Tab-separated table of C-alpha atoms in Angstrom:
chain	number	residue	atom	x	y	z
O	1	MET	CA	-13.687	21.539	-26.169
O	2	PRO	CA	-10.658	23.857	-26.282
O	3	PHE	CA	-9.713	23.589	-22.596
O	4	ILE	CA	-9.910	20.924	-19.894
O	5	ASN	CA	-8.986	21.975	-16.368
O	6	PRO	CA	-7.796	19.812	-14.480
O	7	VAL	CA	-7.950	16.148	-15.473
O	8	LYS	CA	-6.740	13.099	-13.555
O	9	ALA	CA	-4.250	11.224	-15.695
O	10	GLU	CA	-2.460	7.929	-15.292
O	11	ILE	CA	1.314	8.314	-15.458
O	12	LYS	CA	3.942	5.623	-15.896
O	13	ASN	CA	7.494	5.236	-17.086
O	14	LEU	CA	7.672	2.979	-20.126
O	15	THR	CA	11.479	3.191	-20.204
O	16	THR	CA	14.064	5.254	-18.337
O	17	SER	CA	13.421	8.113	-20.771
O	18	ILE	CA	9.798	7.766	-21.936
O	19	VAL	CA	6.694	8.595	-19.894
O	20	GLN	CA	3.130	7.725	-20.850
O	21	LEU	CA	0.293	10.027	-19.785
O	22	GLU	CA	-3.248	8.781	-20.312
O	23	PHE	CA	-6.712	10.012	-19.351
O	24	PRO	CA	-10.252	8.902	-20.242
O	25	LYS	CA	-11.649	10.591	-23.322
O	26	THR	CA	-14.656	12.711	-22.432
O	27	SER	CA	-17.547	13.309	-24.797
O	28	GLY	CA	-16.451	16.908	-25.406
O	29	PHE	CA	-12.798	16.163	-26.184
O	30	ASN	CA	-12.660	15.362	-29.893
O	31	TYR	CA	-9.510	15.304	-31.990
O	32	ASN	CA	-8.179	14.106	-35.321
O	33	PRO	CA	-4.965	12.249	-36.158
O	34	GLY	CA	-1.925	14.522	-36.128
O	35	GLN	CA	-3.261	17.033	-33.631
O	36	TYR	CA	-1.486	18.221	-30.500
O	37	VAL	CA	-2.319	19.823	-27.154
O	38	TYR	CA	-0.582	21.981	-24.590
O	39	ILE	CA	-0.139	20.279	-21.223
O	40	ALA	CA	0.587	21.840	-17.833
O	41	ILE	CA	1.228	19.813	-14.703
O	42	PRO	CA	0.609	21.983	-11.629
O	43	GLU	CA	2.766	19.713	-9.472
O	44	LEU	CA	5.766	20.596	-11.679
O	45	SER	CA	4.904	24.186	-12.601
O	46	LEU	CA	1.758	26.303	-12.713
O	47	LEU	CA	3.021	28.475	-15.554
O	48	GLN	CA	4.765	26.094	-17.965
O	49	TRP	CA	2.693	24.717	-20.840
O	50	HIS	CA	4.331	22.262	-23.238
O	51	PRO	CA	3.036	21.040	-26.631
O	52	PHE	CA	2.705	17.288	-27.157
O	53	SER	CA	1.269	15.247	-30.005
O	54	ILE	CA	-1.619	12.959	-29.187
O	55	SER	CA	-0.417	9.408	-29.745
O	56	SER	CA	-3.738	7.574	-29.366
O	57	SER	CA	-6.313	7.079	-32.089
O	58	PRO	CA	-9.410	9.313	-31.985
O	59	HIS	CA	-11.448	6.096	-31.865
O	60	GLN	CA	-9.925	4.912	-28.582
O	61	GLY	CA	-11.545	5.532	-25.208
O	62	LYS	CA	-8.409	7.087	-23.706
O	63	VAL	CA	-6.238	9.999	-24.775
O	64	THR	CA	-2.565	9.012	-24.657
O	65	PHE	CA	0.721	10.922	-24.839
O	66	HIS	CA	4.249	9.530	-25.002
O	67	ILE	CA	6.797	12.026	-23.714
O	68	ARG	CA	10.564	11.683	-24.026
O	69	LYS	CA	12.895	13.011	-21.327
O	70	GLN	CA	14.855	15.854	-22.945
O	71	GLY	CA	15.110	18.791	-20.548
O	72	ASN	CA	14.459	19.958	-16.994
O	73	TRP	CA	10.661	19.782	-17.128
O	74	THR	CA	10.526	16.335	-18.747
O	75	SER	CA	13.241	15.081	-16.352
O	76	LYS	CA	11.013	16.143	-13.461
O	77	LEU	CA	8.107	14.365	-15.172
O	78	VAL	CA	10.107	11.117	-15.355
O	79	ALA	CA	10.989	11.447	-11.648
O	80	LEU	CA	7.325	12.122	-10.816
O	81	ALA	CA	6.279	8.960	-12.690
O	82	GLU	CA	8.612	6.947	-10.451
O	83	LYS	CA	6.707	8.150	-7.365
O	84	ARG	CA	3.094	8.355	-8.549
O	85	ASP	CA	0.712	6.478	-10.811
O	86	GLU	CA	-1.882	9.278	-11.107
O	87	ILE	CA	-1.496	13.058	-11.393
O	88	LYS	CA	-3.597	16.091	-12.267
O	89	ILE	CA	-2.891	17.714	-15.621
O	90	MET	CA	-4.358	20.666	-17.472
O	91	VAL	CA	-4.913	20.312	-21.202
O	92	GLU	CA	-5.457	23.042	-23.784
O	93	GLY	CA	-6.385	22.055	-27.299
O	94	PRO	CA	-6.455	20.154	-29.553
O	95	TYR	CA	-4.738	22.216	-32.214
O	96	GLY	CA	-3.468	21.665	-35.741
O	97	SER	CA	-4.660	19.315	-38.404
O	98	LEU	CA	-3.249	17.165	-41.146
O	99	SER	CA	-2.536	18.980	-44.364
O	100	VAL	CA	-3.087	15.811	-46.394
O	101	ASP	CA	-6.552	14.611	-47.385
O	102	LEU	CA	-6.682	10.973	-46.236
O	103	ILE	CA	-10.392	10.492	-46.916
O	104	SER	CA	-10.489	10.882	-50.687
O	105	LYS	CA	-8.843	8.389	-53.071
O	106	ARG	CA	-6.268	10.980	-54.210
O	107	TYR	CA	-3.255	9.276	-52.566
O	108	LYS	CA	-2.395	5.573	-52.638
O	109	ILE	CA	0.583	5.771	-50.267
O	110	VAL	CA	1.288	8.031	-47.303
O	111	MET	CA	4.761	8.277	-45.759
O	112	LEU	CA	4.952	9.308	-42.113
O	113	LEU	CA	8.020	11.314	-41.096
O	114	SER	CA	8.503	12.575	-37.606
O	115	GLY	CA	10.704	14.398	-35.186
O	116	GLY	CA	10.843	14.315	-31.432
O	117	ILE	CA	9.855	10.956	-30.009
O	118	GLY	CA	8.882	9.587	-33.436
O	119	VAL	CA	5.834	7.842	-34.837
O	120	VAL	CA	4.457	6.073	-31.771
O	121	SER	CA	1.353	4.251	-32.902
O	122	SER	CA	0.194	5.553	-36.253
O	123	CYS	CA	-1.409	3.435	-38.922
O	124	VAL	CA	-2.778	4.734	-42.189
O	125	TYR	CA	-4.776	2.400	-44.412
O	126	LEU	CA	-5.618	3.648	-47.852
O	127	SER	CA	-7.551	1.515	-50.264
């Protein structure tokens, strides 16, 4: 499903600079490790869409994002998480895919490098 509009999401501050957004995974929202979505929060802005990596596993029942406070929009998101524990979000995606084949036995080791908030909860087991 390329577009979900709107979805109720749980919101909470994990630290003073990191917010967690989480919503139940629906049957039509399928994604693979490494993919991202665009998120809009109407309460903050109707026109601003921001890309965020999905930090939950595709096998989990909830879709999770960890967002670091870095600018005006994310600062407002942190402030919103202090006041509310549920918000409506709009999600477009998922987009992108890994460029490395993790299914075949071609690679024995995979190194994860990241930018932004970092590797939140990624595990790769190759055997």
